[in-house]
Tab-separated table of C-alpha atoms in Angstrom:
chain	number	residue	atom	x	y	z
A	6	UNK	CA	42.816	26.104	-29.024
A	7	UNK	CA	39.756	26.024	-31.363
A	8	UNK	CA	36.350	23.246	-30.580
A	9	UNK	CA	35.368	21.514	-33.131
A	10	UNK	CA	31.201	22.414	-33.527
A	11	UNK	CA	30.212	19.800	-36.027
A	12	UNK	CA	27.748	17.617	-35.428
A	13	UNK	CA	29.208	13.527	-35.013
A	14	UNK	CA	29.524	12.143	-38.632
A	15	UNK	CA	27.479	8.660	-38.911
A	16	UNK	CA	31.152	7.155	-38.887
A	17	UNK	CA	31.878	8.661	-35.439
A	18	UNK	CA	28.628	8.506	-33.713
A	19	UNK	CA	28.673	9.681	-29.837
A	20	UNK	CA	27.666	7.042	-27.390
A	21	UNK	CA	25.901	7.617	-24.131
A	22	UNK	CA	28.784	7.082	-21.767
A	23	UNK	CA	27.110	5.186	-18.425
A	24	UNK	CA	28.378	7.385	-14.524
A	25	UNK	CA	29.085	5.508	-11.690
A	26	UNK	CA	27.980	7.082	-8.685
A	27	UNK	CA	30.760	7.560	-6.306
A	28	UNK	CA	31.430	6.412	-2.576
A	29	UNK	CA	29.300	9.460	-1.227
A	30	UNK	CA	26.422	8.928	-3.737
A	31	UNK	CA	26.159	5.199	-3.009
A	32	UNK	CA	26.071	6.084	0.932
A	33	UNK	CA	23.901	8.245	0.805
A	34	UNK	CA	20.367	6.232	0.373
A	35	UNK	CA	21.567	3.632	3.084
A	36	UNK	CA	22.675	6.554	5.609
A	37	UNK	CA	18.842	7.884	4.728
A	38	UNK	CA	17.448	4.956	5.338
A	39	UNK	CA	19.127	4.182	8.874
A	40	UNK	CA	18.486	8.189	9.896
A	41	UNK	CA	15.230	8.168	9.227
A	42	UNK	CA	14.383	4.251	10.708
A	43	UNK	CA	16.269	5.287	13.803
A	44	UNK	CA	13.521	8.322	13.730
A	45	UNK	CA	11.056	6.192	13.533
A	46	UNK	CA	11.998	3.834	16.162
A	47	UNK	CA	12.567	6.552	18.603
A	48	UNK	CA	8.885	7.566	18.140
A	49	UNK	CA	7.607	4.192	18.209
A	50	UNK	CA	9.675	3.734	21.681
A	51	UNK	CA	8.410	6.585	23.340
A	52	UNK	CA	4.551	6.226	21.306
A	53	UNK	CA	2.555	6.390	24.469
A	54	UNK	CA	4.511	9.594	25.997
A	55	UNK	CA	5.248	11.034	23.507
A	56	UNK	CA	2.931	14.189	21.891
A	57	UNK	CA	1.634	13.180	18.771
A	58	UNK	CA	-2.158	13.452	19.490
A	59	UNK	CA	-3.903	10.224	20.513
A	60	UNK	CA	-0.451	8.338	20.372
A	61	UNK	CA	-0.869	4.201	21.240
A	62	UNK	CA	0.248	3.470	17.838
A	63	UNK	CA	1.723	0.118	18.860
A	64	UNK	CA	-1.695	-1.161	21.107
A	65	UNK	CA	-2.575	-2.899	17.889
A	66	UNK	CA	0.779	-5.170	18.272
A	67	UNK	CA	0.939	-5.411	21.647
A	68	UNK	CA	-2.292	-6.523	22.191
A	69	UNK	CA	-4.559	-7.466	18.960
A	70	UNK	CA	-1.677	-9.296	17.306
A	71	UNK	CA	-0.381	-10.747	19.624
A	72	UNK	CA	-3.570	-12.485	20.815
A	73	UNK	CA	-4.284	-13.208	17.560
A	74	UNK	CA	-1.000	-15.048	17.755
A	75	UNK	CA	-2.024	-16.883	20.249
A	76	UNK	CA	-5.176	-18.160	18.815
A	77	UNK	CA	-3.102	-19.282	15.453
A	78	UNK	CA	-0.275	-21.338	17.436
A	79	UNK	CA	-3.225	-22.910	18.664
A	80	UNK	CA	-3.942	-24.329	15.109
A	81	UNK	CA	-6.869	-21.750	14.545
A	82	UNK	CA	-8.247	-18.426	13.166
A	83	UNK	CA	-9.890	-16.130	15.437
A	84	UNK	CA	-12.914	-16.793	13.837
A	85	UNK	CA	-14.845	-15.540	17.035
A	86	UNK	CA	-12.918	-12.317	17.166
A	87	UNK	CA	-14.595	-9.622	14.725
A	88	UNK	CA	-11.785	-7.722	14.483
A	89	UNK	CA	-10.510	-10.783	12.202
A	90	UNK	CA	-11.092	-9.549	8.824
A	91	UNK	CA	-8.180	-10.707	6.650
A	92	UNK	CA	-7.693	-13.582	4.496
A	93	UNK	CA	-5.929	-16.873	5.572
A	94	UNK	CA	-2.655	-15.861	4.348
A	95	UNK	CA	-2.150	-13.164	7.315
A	96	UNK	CA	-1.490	-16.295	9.556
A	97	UNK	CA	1.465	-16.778	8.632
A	98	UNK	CA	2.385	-13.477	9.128
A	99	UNK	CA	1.339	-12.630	12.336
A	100	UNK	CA	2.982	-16.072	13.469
A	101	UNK	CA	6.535	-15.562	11.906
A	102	UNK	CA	7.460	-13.087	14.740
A	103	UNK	CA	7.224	-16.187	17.215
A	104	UNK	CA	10.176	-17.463	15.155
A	105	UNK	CA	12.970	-15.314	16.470
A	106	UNK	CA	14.295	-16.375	19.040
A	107	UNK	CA	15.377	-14.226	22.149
A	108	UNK	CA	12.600	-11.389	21.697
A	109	UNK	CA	9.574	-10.642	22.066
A	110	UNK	CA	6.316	-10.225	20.217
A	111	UNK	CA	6.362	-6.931	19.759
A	112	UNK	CA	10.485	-6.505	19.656
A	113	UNK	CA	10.566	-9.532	16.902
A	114	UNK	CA	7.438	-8.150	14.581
A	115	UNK	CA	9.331	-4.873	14.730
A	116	UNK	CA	12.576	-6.308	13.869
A	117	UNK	CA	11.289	-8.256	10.640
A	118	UNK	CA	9.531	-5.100	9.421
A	119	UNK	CA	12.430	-3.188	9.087
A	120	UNK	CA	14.190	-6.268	7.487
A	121	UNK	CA	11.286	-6.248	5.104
A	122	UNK	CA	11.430	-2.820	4.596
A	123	UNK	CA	15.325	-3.068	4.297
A	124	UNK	CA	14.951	-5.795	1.714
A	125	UNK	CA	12.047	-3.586	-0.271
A	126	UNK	CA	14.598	-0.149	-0.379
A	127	UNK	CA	17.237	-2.812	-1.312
A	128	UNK	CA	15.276	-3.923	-4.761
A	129	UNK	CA	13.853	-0.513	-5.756
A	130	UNK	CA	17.762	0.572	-5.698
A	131	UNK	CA	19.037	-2.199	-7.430
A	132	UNK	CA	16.564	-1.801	-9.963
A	133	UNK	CA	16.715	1.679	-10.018
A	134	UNK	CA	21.058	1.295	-10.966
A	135	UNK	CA	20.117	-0.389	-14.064
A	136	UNK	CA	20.700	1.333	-17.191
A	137	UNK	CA	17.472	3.419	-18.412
A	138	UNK	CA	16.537	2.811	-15.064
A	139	UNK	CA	15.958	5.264	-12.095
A	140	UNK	CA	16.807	4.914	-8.617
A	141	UNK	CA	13.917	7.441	-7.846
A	142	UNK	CA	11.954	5.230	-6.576
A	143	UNK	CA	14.245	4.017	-3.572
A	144	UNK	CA	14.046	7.849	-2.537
A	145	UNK	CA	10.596	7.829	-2.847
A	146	UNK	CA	10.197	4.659	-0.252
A	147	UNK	CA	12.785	5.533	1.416
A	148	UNK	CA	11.608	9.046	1.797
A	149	UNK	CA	7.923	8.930	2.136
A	150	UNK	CA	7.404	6.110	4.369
A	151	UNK	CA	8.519	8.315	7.467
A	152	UNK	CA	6.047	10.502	7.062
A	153	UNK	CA	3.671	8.235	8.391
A	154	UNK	CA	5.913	8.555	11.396
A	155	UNK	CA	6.136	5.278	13.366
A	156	UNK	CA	2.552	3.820	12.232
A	157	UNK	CA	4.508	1.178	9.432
A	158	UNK	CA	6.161	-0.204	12.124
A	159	UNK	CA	3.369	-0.982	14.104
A	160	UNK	CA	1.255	-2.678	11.125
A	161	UNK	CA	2.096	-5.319	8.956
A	162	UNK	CA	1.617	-3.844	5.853
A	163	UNK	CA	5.213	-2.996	4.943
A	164	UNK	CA	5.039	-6.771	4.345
A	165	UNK	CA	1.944	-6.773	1.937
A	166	UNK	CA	3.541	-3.871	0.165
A	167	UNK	CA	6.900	-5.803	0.102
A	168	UNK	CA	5.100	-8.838	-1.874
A	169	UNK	CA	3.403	-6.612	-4.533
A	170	UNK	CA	6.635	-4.926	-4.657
A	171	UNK	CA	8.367	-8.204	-5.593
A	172	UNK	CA	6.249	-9.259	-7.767
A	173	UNK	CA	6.035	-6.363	-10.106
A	174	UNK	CA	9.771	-6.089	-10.018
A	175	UNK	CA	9.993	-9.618	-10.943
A	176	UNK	CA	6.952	-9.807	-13.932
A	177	UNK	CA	8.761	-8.798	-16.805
A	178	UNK	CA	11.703	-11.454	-16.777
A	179	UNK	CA	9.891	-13.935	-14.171
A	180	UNK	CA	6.665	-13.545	-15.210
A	181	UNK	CA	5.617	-17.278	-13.131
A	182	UNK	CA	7.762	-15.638	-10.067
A	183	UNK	CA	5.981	-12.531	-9.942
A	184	UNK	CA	2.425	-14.263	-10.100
A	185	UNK	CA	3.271	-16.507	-7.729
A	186	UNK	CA	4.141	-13.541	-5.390
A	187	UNK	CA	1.025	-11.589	-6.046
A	188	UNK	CA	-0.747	-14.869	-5.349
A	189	UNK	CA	0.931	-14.639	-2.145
A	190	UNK	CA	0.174	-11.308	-1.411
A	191	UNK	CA	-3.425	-11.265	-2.069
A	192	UNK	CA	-3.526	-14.234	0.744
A	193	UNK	CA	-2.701	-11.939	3.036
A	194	UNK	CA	-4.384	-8.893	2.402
A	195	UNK	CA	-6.518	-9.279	-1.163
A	196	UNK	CA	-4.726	-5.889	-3.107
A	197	UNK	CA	-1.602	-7.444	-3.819
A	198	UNK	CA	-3.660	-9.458	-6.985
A	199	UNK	CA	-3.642	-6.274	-8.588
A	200	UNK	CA	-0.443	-6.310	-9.383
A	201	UNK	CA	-1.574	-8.789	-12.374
A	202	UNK	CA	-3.918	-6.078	-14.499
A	203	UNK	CA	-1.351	-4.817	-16.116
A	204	UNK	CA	1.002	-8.093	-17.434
A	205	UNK	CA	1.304	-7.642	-21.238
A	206	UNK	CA	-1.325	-9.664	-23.136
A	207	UNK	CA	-0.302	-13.055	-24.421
A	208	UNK	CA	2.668	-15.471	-22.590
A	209	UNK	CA	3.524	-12.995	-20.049
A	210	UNK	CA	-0.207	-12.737	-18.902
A	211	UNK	CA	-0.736	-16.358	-19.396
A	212	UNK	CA	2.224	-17.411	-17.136
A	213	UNK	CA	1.663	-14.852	-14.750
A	214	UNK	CA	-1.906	-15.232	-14.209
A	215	UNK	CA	-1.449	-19.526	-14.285
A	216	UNK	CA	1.388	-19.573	-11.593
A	217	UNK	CA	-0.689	-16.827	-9.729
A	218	UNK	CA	-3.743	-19.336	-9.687
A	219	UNK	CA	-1.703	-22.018	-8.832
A	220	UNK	CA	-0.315	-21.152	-5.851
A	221	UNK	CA	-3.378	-19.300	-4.694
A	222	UNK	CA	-4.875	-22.753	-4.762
A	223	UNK	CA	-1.738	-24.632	-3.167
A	224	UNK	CA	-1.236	-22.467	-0.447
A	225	UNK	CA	-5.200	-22.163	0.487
A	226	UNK	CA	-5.275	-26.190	0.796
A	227	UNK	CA	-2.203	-25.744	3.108
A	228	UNK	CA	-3.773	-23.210	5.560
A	229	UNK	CA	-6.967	-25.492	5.044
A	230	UNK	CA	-5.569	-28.756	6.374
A	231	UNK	CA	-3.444	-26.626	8.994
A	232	UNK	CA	-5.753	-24.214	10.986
A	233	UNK	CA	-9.598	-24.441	11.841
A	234	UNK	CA	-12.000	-21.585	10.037
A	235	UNK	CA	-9.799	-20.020	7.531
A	236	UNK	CA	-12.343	-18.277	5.743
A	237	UNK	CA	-14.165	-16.483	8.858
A	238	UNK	CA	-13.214	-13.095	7.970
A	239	UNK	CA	-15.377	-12.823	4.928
A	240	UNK	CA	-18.492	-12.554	7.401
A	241	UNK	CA	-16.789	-9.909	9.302
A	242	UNK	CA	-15.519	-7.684	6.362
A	243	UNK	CA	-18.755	-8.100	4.904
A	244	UNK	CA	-20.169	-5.970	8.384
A	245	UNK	CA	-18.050	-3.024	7.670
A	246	UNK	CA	-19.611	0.282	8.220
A	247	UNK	CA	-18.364	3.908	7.036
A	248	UNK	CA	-15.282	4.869	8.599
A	249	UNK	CA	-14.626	8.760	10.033
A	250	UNK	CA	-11.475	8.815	7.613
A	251	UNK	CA	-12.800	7.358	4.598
A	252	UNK	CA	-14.173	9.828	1.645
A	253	UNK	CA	-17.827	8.866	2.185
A	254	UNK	CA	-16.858	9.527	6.201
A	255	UNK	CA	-15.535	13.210	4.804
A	256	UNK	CA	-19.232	13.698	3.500
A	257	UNK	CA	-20.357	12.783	6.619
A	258	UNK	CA	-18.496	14.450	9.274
A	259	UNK	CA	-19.140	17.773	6.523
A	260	UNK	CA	-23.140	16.798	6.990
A	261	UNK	CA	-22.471	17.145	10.847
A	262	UNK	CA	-21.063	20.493	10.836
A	263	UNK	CA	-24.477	20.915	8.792
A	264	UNK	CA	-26.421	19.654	11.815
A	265	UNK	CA	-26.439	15.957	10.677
A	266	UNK	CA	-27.518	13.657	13.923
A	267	UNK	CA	-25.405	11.056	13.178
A	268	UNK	CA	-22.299	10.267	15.540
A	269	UNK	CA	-19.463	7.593	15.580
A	270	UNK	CA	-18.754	4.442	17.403
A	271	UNK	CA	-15.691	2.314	17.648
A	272	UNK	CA	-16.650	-0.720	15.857
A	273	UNK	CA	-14.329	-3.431	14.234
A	274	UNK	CA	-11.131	-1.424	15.050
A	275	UNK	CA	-12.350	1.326	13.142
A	276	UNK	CA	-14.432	4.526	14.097
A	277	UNK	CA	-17.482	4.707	12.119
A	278	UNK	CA	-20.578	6.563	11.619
A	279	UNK	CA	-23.756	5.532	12.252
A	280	UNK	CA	-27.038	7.124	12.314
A	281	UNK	CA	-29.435	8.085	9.408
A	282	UNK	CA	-28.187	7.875	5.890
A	283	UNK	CA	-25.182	5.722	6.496
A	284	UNK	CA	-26.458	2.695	4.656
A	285	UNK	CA	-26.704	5.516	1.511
A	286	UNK	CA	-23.089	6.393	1.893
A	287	UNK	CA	-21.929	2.747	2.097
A	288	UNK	CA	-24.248	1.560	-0.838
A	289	UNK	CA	-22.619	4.860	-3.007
A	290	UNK	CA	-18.748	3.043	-1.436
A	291	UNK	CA	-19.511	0.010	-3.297
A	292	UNK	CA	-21.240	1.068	-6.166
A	293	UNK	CA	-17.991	3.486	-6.637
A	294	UNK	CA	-16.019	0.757	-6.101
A	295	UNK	CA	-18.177	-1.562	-8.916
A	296	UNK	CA	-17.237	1.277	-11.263
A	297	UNK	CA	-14.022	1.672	-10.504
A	298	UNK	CA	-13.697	-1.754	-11.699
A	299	UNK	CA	-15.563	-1.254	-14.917
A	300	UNK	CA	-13.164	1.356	-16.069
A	301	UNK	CA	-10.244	-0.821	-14.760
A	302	UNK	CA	-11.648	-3.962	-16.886
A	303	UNK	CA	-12.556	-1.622	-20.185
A	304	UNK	CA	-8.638	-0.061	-20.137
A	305	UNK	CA	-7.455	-3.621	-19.874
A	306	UNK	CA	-9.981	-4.532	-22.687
A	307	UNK	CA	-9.028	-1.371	-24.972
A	308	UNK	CA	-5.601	-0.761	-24.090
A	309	UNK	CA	-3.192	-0.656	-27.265
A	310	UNK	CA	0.166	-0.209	-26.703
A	311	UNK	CA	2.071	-1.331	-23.224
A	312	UNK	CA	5.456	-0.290	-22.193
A	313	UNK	CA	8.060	-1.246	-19.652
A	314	UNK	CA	6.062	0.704	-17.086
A	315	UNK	CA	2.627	0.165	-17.573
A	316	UNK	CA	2.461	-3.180	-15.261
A	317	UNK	CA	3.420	-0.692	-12.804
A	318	UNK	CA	1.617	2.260	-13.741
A	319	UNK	CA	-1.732	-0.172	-13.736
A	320	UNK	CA	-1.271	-1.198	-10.336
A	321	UNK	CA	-0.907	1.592	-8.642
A	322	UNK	CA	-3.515	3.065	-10.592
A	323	UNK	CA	-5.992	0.222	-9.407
A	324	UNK	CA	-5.293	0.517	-5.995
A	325	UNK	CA	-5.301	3.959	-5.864
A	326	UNK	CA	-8.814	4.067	-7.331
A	327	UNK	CA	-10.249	0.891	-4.863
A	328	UNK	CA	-8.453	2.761	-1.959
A	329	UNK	CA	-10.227	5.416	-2.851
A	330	UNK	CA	-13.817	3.827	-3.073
A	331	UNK	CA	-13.303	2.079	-0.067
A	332	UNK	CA	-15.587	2.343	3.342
A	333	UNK	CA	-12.163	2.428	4.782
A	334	UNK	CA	-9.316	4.261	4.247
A	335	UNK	CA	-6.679	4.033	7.135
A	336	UNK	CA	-3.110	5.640	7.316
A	337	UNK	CA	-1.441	2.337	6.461
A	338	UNK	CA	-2.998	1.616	3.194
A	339	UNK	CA	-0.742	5.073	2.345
A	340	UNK	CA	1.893	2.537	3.330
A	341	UNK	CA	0.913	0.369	-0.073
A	342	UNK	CA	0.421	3.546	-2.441
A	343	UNK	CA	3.640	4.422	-1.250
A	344	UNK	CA	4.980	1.135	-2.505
A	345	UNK	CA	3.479	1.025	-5.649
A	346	UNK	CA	4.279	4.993	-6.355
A	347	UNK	CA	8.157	3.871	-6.307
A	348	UNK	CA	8.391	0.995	-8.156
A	349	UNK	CA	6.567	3.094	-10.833
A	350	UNK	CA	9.622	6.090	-10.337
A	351	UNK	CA	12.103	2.846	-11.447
A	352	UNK	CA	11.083	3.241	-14.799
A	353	UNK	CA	11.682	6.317	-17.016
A	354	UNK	CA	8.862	5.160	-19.549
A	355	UNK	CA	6.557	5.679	-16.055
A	356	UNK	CA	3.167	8.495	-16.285
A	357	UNK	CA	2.617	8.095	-12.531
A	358	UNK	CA	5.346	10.868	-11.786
A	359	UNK	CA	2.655	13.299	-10.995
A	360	UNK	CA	0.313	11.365	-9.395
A	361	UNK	CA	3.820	9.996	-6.747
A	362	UNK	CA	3.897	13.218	-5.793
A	363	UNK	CA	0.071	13.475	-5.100
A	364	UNK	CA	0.598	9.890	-2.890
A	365	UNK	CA	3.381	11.132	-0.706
A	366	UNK	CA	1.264	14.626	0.459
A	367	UNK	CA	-1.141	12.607	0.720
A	368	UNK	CA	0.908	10.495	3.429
A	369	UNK	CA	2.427	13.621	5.533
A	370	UNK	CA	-1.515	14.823	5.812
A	371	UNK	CA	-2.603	10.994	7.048
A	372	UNK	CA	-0.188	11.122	10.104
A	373	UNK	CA	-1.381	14.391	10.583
A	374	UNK	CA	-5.054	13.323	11.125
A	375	UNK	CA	-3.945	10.140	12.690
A	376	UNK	CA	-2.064	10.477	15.542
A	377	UNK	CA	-1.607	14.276	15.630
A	378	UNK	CA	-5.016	15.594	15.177
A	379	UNK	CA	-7.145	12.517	15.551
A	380	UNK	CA	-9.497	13.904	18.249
A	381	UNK	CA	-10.218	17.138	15.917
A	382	UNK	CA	-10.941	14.247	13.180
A	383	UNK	CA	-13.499	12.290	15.763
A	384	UNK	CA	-15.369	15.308	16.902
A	385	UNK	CA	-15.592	16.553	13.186
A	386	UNK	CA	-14.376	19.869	14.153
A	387	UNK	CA	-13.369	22.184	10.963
A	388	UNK	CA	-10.117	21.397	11.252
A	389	UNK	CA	-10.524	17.702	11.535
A	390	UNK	CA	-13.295	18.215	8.318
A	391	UNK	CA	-10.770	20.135	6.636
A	392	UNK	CA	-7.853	18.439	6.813
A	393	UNK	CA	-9.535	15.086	5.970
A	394	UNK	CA	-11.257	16.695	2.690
A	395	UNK	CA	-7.324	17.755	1.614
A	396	UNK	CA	-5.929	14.211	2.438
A	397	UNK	CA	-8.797	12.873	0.334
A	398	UNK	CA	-9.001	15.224	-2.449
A	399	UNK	CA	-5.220	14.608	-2.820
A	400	UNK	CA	-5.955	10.722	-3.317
A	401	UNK	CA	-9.001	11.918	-5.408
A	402	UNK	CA	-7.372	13.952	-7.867
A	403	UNK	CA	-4.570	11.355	-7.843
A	404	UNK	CA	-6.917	8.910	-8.940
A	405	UNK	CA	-8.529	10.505	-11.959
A	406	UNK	CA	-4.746	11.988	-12.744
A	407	UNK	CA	-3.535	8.216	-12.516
A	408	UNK	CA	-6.587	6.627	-14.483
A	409	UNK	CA	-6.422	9.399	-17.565
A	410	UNK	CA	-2.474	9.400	-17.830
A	411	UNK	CA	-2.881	5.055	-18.236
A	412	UNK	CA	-5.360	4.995	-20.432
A	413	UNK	CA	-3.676	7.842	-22.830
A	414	UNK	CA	-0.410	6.100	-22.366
A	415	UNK	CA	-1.591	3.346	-23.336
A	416	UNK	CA	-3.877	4.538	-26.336
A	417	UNK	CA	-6.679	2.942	-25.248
């Protein structure tokens, strides 16, 4: 038997031939997902007992939510409560767990995260099954999110994340859809509007960005006329000091192996520093942050050329770089880089590959300083510094990674 080595003639070309995975492939991201959920469950059962370092992972729920709860059945924000720092969309959130029958607080807002996050692994793989597509990105989610260990399901973020998720998705055919969802996401917790830089200039942009506006603007008359002092929280966020995990609270807790005199105090649910010099490290937060949003506005303003993936690649870029710049950076907002990082691995044409790898180390080192070694991270010992100046350098170096690849993928 001889092979025939020529190349195809133009009369016989060869066609990419499109694989169906089989049985076992197709199982095998569900049977993930349920493995490691049931892991995360366990740990979220057992959170006070269980040795993982400061542990009450779930207080927040238990407690915080579901007073807040409470106060919003009643018709009203907790505007007195300065823990309340999140726009009037989270209302709705924090109320829908009231909704299931049979369970309660804490059982139902555990049960409709994992549908959430069900219904987010469910769109990154259908996506992901298209042709040119890559179902990357559901192993990414469905992956990294455990190594957070059982902090997503004590935090509603998994539902911020599933928004931004949806809308992104959704922008290129249903441009008015995915506004509208961003709109709805940045309700709840402001980010989710980022999902918007990076909509292709002309119709796209124009329908995305009008639908976005719209609904903003709908929904926000809604929670107007329905609940008493909906925009409280901007006088509470506004008080926000420097907290021990952020990267100005890295320079800090470095200055007090130094011999710095500061110390920390629990303040707005958050440990923060005070003592001399803080109000230098915030002002350097937000002037960071102010240029982080110059370069974001001069990429969008020079940018050349756009591709399937740059929507994507934008918005996790953006976030990445106002996570990093903020006075805050807790495990859970891993929870929406996480996100972001997959939907970008659904697209071959993607230049966040690198930088997705950057965001899920950077997630296995955030459990690690909270729960596991949270006490070495409040006392500022050298392994709490050190650990918190890798977790941060990884989300630094991701940022400038994610900021250069856009802007020369874009030939800006």
């Amino acid at each position: 038997m001889t092979l025939d080595t020529q190349p195809p003639t133009a009369a016989a070309p060869v066609h990419a031939t499109w694989v169906h995975p089989g049985p076992l492939a197709r199982a095998a991201l569900p049977l993930t997902w349920l493995a490691t959920r049931a892991a995360m469950l366990a740990l979220l059962l057992t959170d006070g007992r269980a040795p993982l370092g400061v542990g009450g992972v779930a207080h927040e729920v238990h407690t915080l939510y579901a007073d807040w709860y409470a106060t919003l059945a009643g018709g009203a924000f907790p505007a007195g409560d300065p823990m309340w720092q999140y726009p009037p969309g989270a209302g709705p959130v924090l109320l829908a767990p009231g909704l299931v029958p049979d369970l309660t607080y804490f059982q139902a807002f555990v049960a409709l995260t994992l549908a959430t996050d069900a219904l987010v692994t469910l769109a990154l793989a259908r996506t992901g099954a298209r042709p040119r597509r890559s179902t990357a990105g559901a192993w990414l989610w469905v992956g990294g999110l455990p190594l957070l260990l059982h902090i997503p399901l004590a935090r509603y973020d998994i539902e911020v994340t599933a928004l931004a998720v949806f809308a992104l998705l959704l922008m290129g055919r249903f441009p008015r859809a995915g506004g509208a969802l961003a709109a709805c996401g940045a309700l709840v917790k402001v980010w989710p509007a980022l999902a918007l830089l990076g909509t292709p200039r002309g119709r796209t942009s124009r329908e995305a960005w009008t639908a976005a506006l719209t609904s903003a603007a709908a929904i926000l008359l809604v929670l107007t006329v329905a609940f008493r002092s909906p925009f409280s929280f901007l006088r509470h966020q506004g008080e926000r000091g420097v907290q021990i995990e952020s990267l100005g609270g890295t320079v800090l807790a470095f200055a007090r192996r130094a011999g710095w005199s500061g110390h920390i105090r629990y303040r707005f649910g958050a440990m923060e520093y005070v003592g001399p010099h803080v109000g230098t490290v915030t002002a350097a937060s937000l002037v960071l942050t102010a240029v982080a949003a110059a370069l974001l506005l001069l990429w969008r303003l020079r940018a050349a050329e756009w591709n399937p993936a740059t929507p994507y690649d934008a918005a996790l870029c953006a976030v990445l770089l106002f996570t990093l710049t903020s006075r805050v950076i807790s495990p859970q907002y891993l929870i929406w880089l996480l996100g972001l990082a997959a939907v970008c691995l659904t697209s071959r044409h993607t230049t966040q590959r690198p930088v997705a790898l950057l965001v899920v180390a950077a997630a296995g080192l955030s459990a690690l300083a909270y729960p596991v070694l949270y006490r070495d991270v409040e006392a500022a010992t050298w392994t709490g510094s050190l650990l918190m100046l890798a977790r941060n350098g990884l989300l630094l170096g991701g940022a400038v990674l994610s900021f250069r690849s856009l802007w020369k993928g874009t030939k800006a």
